[in-house]
Amino acid sequence: NRISLHPKYKWATAHIGNINMSFSPYTLNGHQFTGGGVDLAPPGSFKISAMSGRLLKAINDNEDPRTIPSYTRMGYGLKTGIEKDKFKIGVIGFYARDDQNSIDSIPEVKGVLPQENLVISLIGEAKLGKKFTLQAEYASTAITRDTRAEEIENPGTSPLGLFYNNRASTEYYSAIKTRLGYAAGRVAVGLGYERIDPGYETLGAYFFNNDFENITLDASNTFFGDKL
């Protein structure tokens, strides 16, 4: 049984129980957790969202091949931003870690290892003149495939390594997405670019595609008195 509460008062909304929140596709994106979160949008330009809770509960291996064991995984996230008439800018941080002592040993054949993940993302949007809009997001992730691996020196391949516990199983990846839009009356045209490194992963999403590059062109218009 699952229950969630979403009390709201003026510009503050709380989320309590079994809930999910989304910050961006590259950080926290719809993963259910048991805990709490908050969305704050006070008068003015500053906005903030935060969450904390258990992403996965501990499941011991019972020798049934259908059982997928897991460690207790806790997650914490914060999204802050400033929204003005001509621009928006924000920073997202997400961190998750498995408790390697939360269950008994897992058979090697199951391939389940205790992991740790830190993702930082920068997002922005700006109006260029009266008809152009530029949107962009850059995300960097540091993921440790096995937290039992020995600690090693930071390889210096990512700025995340400056404040992340680097281990022999730690890997660093990045993702970027941009779109330039043009709008004139009812006509809208956009040119987009997205690239995600091979191996990019966030523990804040159930499924994640990586190792691809997209270039997109989109257009829209309305006809017959906005009926089509």
mmCIF file of C-alpha atoms in Angstrom:
data_model
loop_
_atom_site.group_PDB
_atom_site.id
_atom_site.type_symbol
_atom_site.label_atom_id
_atom_site.label_comp_id
_atom_site.label_asym_id
_atom_site.label_seq_id
_atom_site.Cartn_x
_atom_site.Cartn_y
_atom_site.Cartn_z
ATOM 1 C CA ASN A 1 0.000 0.000 0.000
ATOM 2 C CA ARG A 2 1.224 3.480 -0.842
ATOM 3 C CA ILE A 3 0.025 6.846 0.334
ATOM 4 C CA SER A 4 1.108 10.374 -0.536
ATOM 5 C CA LEU A 5 0.098 13.769 0.818
ATOM 6 C CA HIS A 6 0.572 17.087 -0.977
ATOM 7 C CA PRO A 7 -0.478 19.910 1.356
ATOM 8 C CA LYS A 8 -0.285 23.405 -0.109
ATOM 9 C CA TYR A 9 -0.323 26.809 1.535
ATOM 10 C CA LYS A 10 0.081 29.964 -0.534
ATOM 11 C CA TRP A 11 3.418 29.601 -2.403
ATOM 12 C CA ALA A 12 4.627 26.479 -0.570
ATOM 13 C CA THR A 13 3.765 22.881 -1.513
ATOM 14 C CA ALA A 14 4.947 19.859 0.454
ATOM 15 C CA HIS A 15 5.128 16.245 -0.697
ATOM 16 C CA ILE A 16 5.023 13.525 1.967
ATOM 17 C CA GLY A 17 4.938 9.724 1.753
ATOM 18 C CA ASN A 18 5.503 7.613 -1.358
ATOM 19 C CA ILE A 19 6.049 10.277 -3.977
ATOM 20 C CA ASN A 20 8.077 11.221 -7.030
ATOM 21 C CA MET A 21 9.555 14.495 -8.240
ATOM 22 C CA SER A 22 11.314 15.582 -11.425
ATOM 23 C CA PHE A 23 14.081 18.187 -11.626
ATOM 24 C CA SER A 24 15.418 17.463 -15.134
ATOM 25 C CA PRO A 25 15.926 14.450 -17.442
ATOM 26 C CA TYR A 26 19.615 14.165 -16.460
ATOM 27 C CA THR A 27 19.284 14.392 -12.669
ATOM 28 C CA LEU A 28 16.099 13.397 -10.829
ATOM 29 C CA ASN A 29 13.389 12.299 -13.233
ATOM 30 C CA GLY A 30 10.262 10.678 -11.826
ATOM 31 C CA HIS A 31 11.943 8.135 -9.532
ATOM 32 C CA GLN A 32 9.613 7.159 -6.696
ATOM 33 C CA PHE A 33 10.913 7.521 -3.158
ATOM 34 C CA THR A 34 9.649 7.307 0.396
ATOM 35 C CA GLY A 35 10.280 10.543 2.216
ATOM 36 C CA GLY A 36 9.513 14.195 1.708
ATOM 37 C CA GLY A 37 9.920 17.064 -0.687
ATOM 38 C CA VAL A 38 9.000 20.701 -1.037
ATOM 39 C CA ASP A 39 8.382 23.238 -3.801
ATOM 40 C CA LEU A 40 8.761 26.893 -2.806
ATOM 41 C CA ALA A 41 7.766 29.714 -5.150
ATOM 42 C CA PRO A 42 7.588 32.891 -3.042
ATOM 43 C CA PRO A 43 6.757 36.246 -4.626
ATOM 44 C CA GLY A 44 9.721 37.378 -6.654
ATOM 45 C CA SER A 45 12.163 35.611 -8.913
ATOM 46 C CA PHE A 46 13.672 32.954 -6.610
ATOM 47 C CA LYS A 47 12.359 29.362 -6.755
ATOM 48 C CA ILE A 48 13.522 26.280 -4.863
ATOM 49 C CA SER A 49 12.666 22.579 -4.748
ATOM 50 C CA ALA A 50 14.179 19.915 -2.505
ATOM 51 C CA MET A 51 13.725 16.221 -1.701
ATOM 52 C CA SER A 52 15.068 13.582 0.636
ATOM 53 C CA GLY A 53 14.101 9.947 0.983
ATOM 54 C CA ARG A 54 14.636 6.269 0.313
ATOM 55 C CA LEU A 55 14.831 5.437 -3.385
ATOM 56 C CA LEU A 56 15.153 1.657 -2.932
ATOM 57 C CA LYS A 57 14.498 -0.574 0.031
ATOM 58 C CA ALA A 58 16.717 -3.470 1.027
ATOM 59 C CA ILE A 59 15.814 -6.822 -0.549
ATOM 60 C CA ASN A 60 17.835 -9.877 0.438
ATOM 61 C CA ASP A 61 18.569 -12.648 -2.028
ATOM 62 C CA ASN A 62 16.398 -15.715 -1.330
ATOM 63 C CA GLU A 63 18.000 -18.035 -3.912
ATOM 64 C CA ASP A 64 14.996 -17.553 -6.195
ATOM 65 C CA PRO A 65 16.317 -16.664 -9.681
ATOM 66 C CA ARG A 66 13.362 -14.280 -10.135
ATOM 67 C CA THR A 67 14.341 -12.199 -7.090
ATOM 68 C CA ILE A 68 16.317 -9.049 -7.811
ATOM 69 C CA PRO A 69 18.111 -8.091 -4.578
ATOM 70 C CA SER A 70 18.897 -4.461 -3.780
ATOM 71 C CA TYR A 71 20.587 -2.343 -1.149
ATOM 72 C CA THR A 72 18.907 0.448 0.748
ATOM 73 C CA ARG A 73 19.416 3.510 -1.433
ATOM 74 C CA MET A 74 18.976 7.014 -0.052
ATOM 75 C CA GLY A 75 18.692 10.074 -2.250
ATOM 76 C CA TYR A 76 18.880 13.840 -1.763
ATOM 77 C CA GLY A 77 18.176 16.574 -4.278
ATOM 78 C CA LEU A 78 18.051 20.356 -4.541
ATOM 79 C CA LYS A 79 16.966 22.629 -7.386
ATOM 80 C CA THR A 80 17.282 26.395 -7.183
ATOM 81 C CA GLY A 81 16.597 29.002 -9.809
ATOM 82 C CA ILE A 82 16.015 32.639 -10.614
ATOM 83 C CA GLU A 83 13.288 33.576 -13.088
ATOM 84 C CA LYS A 84 13.176 37.007 -14.709
ATOM 85 C CA ASP A 85 11.224 38.321 -17.672
ATOM 86 C CA LYS A 86 14.137 37.927 -20.085
ATOM 87 C CA PHE A 87 16.068 35.037 -18.576
ATOM 88 C CA LYS A 88 15.960 32.005 -16.297
ATOM 89 C CA ILE A 89 18.938 30.318 -14.654
ATOM 90 C CA GLY A 90 19.139 27.417 -12.234
ATOM 91 C CA VAL A 91 21.355 24.826 -10.560
ATOM 92 C CA ILE A 92 20.402 21.236 -9.748
ATOM 93 C CA GLY A 93 22.212 18.856 -7.426
ATOM 94 C CA PHE A 94 21.338 15.208 -6.827
ATOM 95 C CA TYR A 95 23.128 12.630 -4.667
ATOM 96 C CA ALA A 96 22.321 8.962 -4.013
ATOM 97 C CA ARG A 97 24.186 6.214 -2.176
ATOM 98 C CA ASP A 98 23.574 2.542 -1.387
ATOM 99 C CA ASP A 99 24.117 1.216 2.136
ATOM 100 C CA GLN A 100 26.400 -1.767 1.560
ATOM 101 C CA ASN A 101 25.595 -3.101 5.046
ATOM 102 C CA SER A 102 21.816 -3.056 4.573
ATOM 103 C CA ILE A 103 21.614 -6.670 3.281
ATOM 104 C CA ASP A 104 23.577 -9.893 3.309
ATOM 105 C CA SER A 105 26.016 -10.724 0.537
ATOM 106 C CA ILE A 106 24.680 -10.950 -3.019
ATOM 107 C CA PRO A 107 25.756 -13.765 -5.359
ATOM 108 C CA GLU A 108 28.185 -12.544 -8.024
ATOM 109 C CA VAL A 109 25.946 -14.023 -10.727
ATOM 110 C CA LYS A 110 23.269 -11.419 -9.877
ATOM 111 C CA GLY A 111 25.707 -8.588 -10.586
ATOM 112 C CA VAL A 112 24.175 -6.194 -8.025
ATOM 113 C CA LEU A 113 26.765 -3.856 -6.484
ATOM 114 C CA PRO A 114 26.459 -0.964 -3.994
ATOM 115 C CA GLN A 115 26.610 2.298 -5.944
ATOM 116 C CA GLU A 116 27.060 6.004 -5.327
ATOM 117 C CA ASN A 117 26.132 8.903 -7.614
ATOM 118 C CA LEU A 118 26.483 12.688 -7.706
ATOM 119 C CA VAL A 119 24.972 14.813 -10.492
ATOM 120 C CA ILE A 120 25.273 18.560 -10.978
ATOM 121 C CA SER A 121 23.307 20.352 -13.695
ATOM 122 C CA LEU A 122 23.174 23.938 -14.934
ATOM 123 C CA ILE A 123 20.027 25.076 -16.747
ATOM 124 C CA GLY A 124 19.183 28.349 -18.404
ATOM 125 C CA GLU A 125 16.859 30.156 -20.788
ATOM 126 C CA ALA A 126 17.214 33.593 -22.339
ATOM 127 C CA LYS A 127 15.131 35.753 -24.676
ATOM 128 C CA LEU A 128 17.201 37.163 -27.516
ATOM 129 C CA GLY A 129 15.307 40.165 -28.766
ATOM 130 C CA LYS A 130 11.568 39.796 -29.270
ATOM 131 C CA LYS A 131 11.434 36.626 -31.352
ATOM 132 C CA PHE A 132 14.334 34.359 -30.372
ATOM 133 C CA THR A 133 14.676 32.136 -27.296
ATOM 134 C CA LEU A 134 17.750 30.117 -26.284
ATOM 135 C CA GLN A 135 17.448 27.161 -23.880
ATOM 136 C CA ALA A 136 20.319 25.045 -22.561
ATOM 137 C CA GLU A 137 21.217 22.444 -19.952
ATOM 138 C CA TYR A 138 24.603 20.961 -19.093
ATOM 139 C CA ALA A 139 24.880 18.043 -16.673
ATOM 140 C CA SER A 140 27.855 16.205 -15.238
ATOM 141 C CA THR A 141 27.583 12.914 -13.370
ATOM 142 C CA ALA A 142 30.014 10.972 -11.211
ATOM 143 C CA ILE A 143 28.962 7.385 -10.593
ATOM 144 C CA THR A 144 30.752 4.775 -8.521
ATOM 145 C CA ARG A 145 29.832 1.277 -9.658
ATOM 146 C CA ASP A 146 31.107 -0.380 -6.456
ATOM 147 C CA THR A 147 31.563 1.629 -3.255
ATOM 148 C CA ARG A 148 33.714 -1.192 -1.836
ATOM 149 C CA ALA A 149 36.476 -0.404 -4.333
ATOM 150 C CA GLU A 150 39.637 1.249 -3.023
ATOM 151 C CA GLU A 151 39.961 5.025 -2.996
ATOM 152 C CA ILE A 152 42.255 6.565 -5.609
ATOM 153 C CA GLU A 153 43.391 10.056 -6.527
ATOM 154 C CA ASN A 154 41.082 12.295 -8.501
ATOM 155 C CA PRO A 155 41.919 11.862 -12.204
ATOM 156 C CA GLY A 156 40.992 15.485 -12.906
ATOM 157 C CA THR A 157 38.672 14.602 -15.788
ATOM 158 C CA SER A 158 35.661 16.336 -14.241
ATOM 159 C CA PRO A 159 35.129 19.228 -11.797
ATOM 160 C CA LEU A 160 32.940 16.898 -9.746
ATOM 161 C CA GLY A 161 36.085 15.067 -8.657
ATOM 162 C CA LEU A 162 37.050 18.030 -6.490
ATOM 163 C CA PHE A 163 34.353 17.198 -3.935
ATOM 164 C CA TYR A 164 33.496 13.572 -4.701
ATOM 165 C CA ASN A 165 34.937 10.458 -3.032
ATOM 166 C CA ASN A 166 36.798 9.013 -6.009
ATOM 167 C CA ARG A 167 37.297 5.247 -6.174
ATOM 168 C CA ALA A 168 38.707 2.740 -8.640
ATOM 169 C CA SER A 169 35.163 2.091 -9.936
ATOM 170 C CA THR A 170 34.230 5.782 -10.319
ATOM 171 C CA GLU A 171 33.403 7.107 -13.779
ATOM 172 C CA TYR A 172 32.596 10.622 -15.009
ATOM 173 C CA TYR A 173 30.256 11.574 -17.866
ATOM 174 C CA SER A 174 28.453 14.638 -19.196
ATOM 175 C CA ALA A 175 25.359 15.561 -21.196
ATOM 176 C CA ILE A 176 24.288 18.718 -22.988
ATOM 177 C CA LYS A 177 21.049 19.887 -24.597
ATOM 178 C CA THR A 178 20.333 23.203 -26.330
ATOM 179 C CA ARG A 179 17.512 24.690 -28.407
ATOM 180 C CA LEU A 180 17.228 27.941 -30.327
ATOM 181 C CA GLY A 181 13.614 28.923 -30.953
ATOM 182 C CA TYR A 182 12.047 31.542 -33.198
ATOM 183 C CA ALA A 183 8.438 32.698 -32.839
ATOM 184 C CA ALA A 184 6.595 35.183 -35.046
ATOM 185 C CA GLY A 185 2.867 35.337 -34.526
ATOM 186 C CA ARG A 186 1.460 31.844 -34.817
ATOM 187 C CA VAL A 187 4.587 30.397 -36.434
ATOM 188 C CA ALA A 188 7.252 28.781 -34.245
ATOM 189 C CA VAL A 189 10.500 27.160 -35.415
ATOM 190 C CA GLY A 190 13.243 25.551 -33.341
ATOM 191 C CA LEU A 191 16.689 24.027 -33.857
ATOM 192 C CA GLY A 192 17.936 21.673 -31.145
ATOM 193 C CA TYR A 193 21.110 19.765 -30.304
ATOM 194 C CA GLU A 194 21.582 17.044 -27.669
ATOM 195 C CA ARG A 195 24.558 14.853 -26.849
ATOM 196 C CA ILE A 196 24.898 12.291 -24.045
ATOM 197 C CA ASP A 197 28.192 10.519 -23.345
ATOM 198 C CA PRO A 198 28.398 6.726 -23.573
ATOM 199 C CA GLY A 199 27.843 5.391 -20.059
ATOM 200 C CA TYR A 200 26.043 8.462 -18.677
ATOM 201 C CA GLU A 201 23.749 7.410 -15.856
ATOM 202 C CA THR A 202 21.820 8.907 -12.977
ATOM 203 C CA LEU A 203 20.391 6.942 -10.049
ATOM 204 C CA GLY A 204 17.494 9.405 -10.016
ATOM 205 C CA ALA A 205 15.829 7.773 -13.045
ATOM 206 C CA TYR A 206 14.650 4.225 -13.704
ATOM 207 C CA PHE A 207 15.802 4.094 -17.325
ATOM 208 C CA PHE A 208 18.275 6.266 -19.168
ATOM 209 C CA ASN A 209 19.426 6.230 -22.773
ATOM 210 C CA ASN A 210 23.001 7.318 -23.487
ATOM 211 C CA ASP A 211 25.631 7.244 -26.221
ATOM 212 C CA PHE A 212 23.733 9.310 -28.775
ATOM 213 C CA GLU A 213 23.709 12.666 -30.521
ATOM 214 C CA ASN A 214 20.531 14.341 -31.777
ATOM 215 C CA ILE A 215 20.052 17.298 -34.082
ATOM 216 C CA THR A 216 16.394 18.262 -34.364
ATOM 217 C CA LEU A 217 14.318 20.773 -36.303
ATOM 218 C CA ASP A 218 10.770 21.507 -35.178
ATOM 219 C CA ALA A 219 8.067 23.801 -36.552
ATOM 220 C CA SER A 220 4.469 24.579 -35.706
ATOM 221 C CA ASN A 221 1.638 26.754 -36.959
ATOM 222 C CA THR A 222 -2.123 27.053 -36.576
ATOM 223 C CA PHE A 223 -4.736 27.195 -39.342
ATOM 224 C CA PHE A 224 -8.468 27.809 -39.833
ATOM 225 C CA GLY A 225 -8.925 30.197 -36.939
ATOM 226 C CA ASP A 226 -6.760 28.203 -34.545
ATOM 227 C CA LYS A 227 -8.878 25.066 -35.084
ATOM 228 C CA LEU A 228 -6.058 23.027 -36.664
#
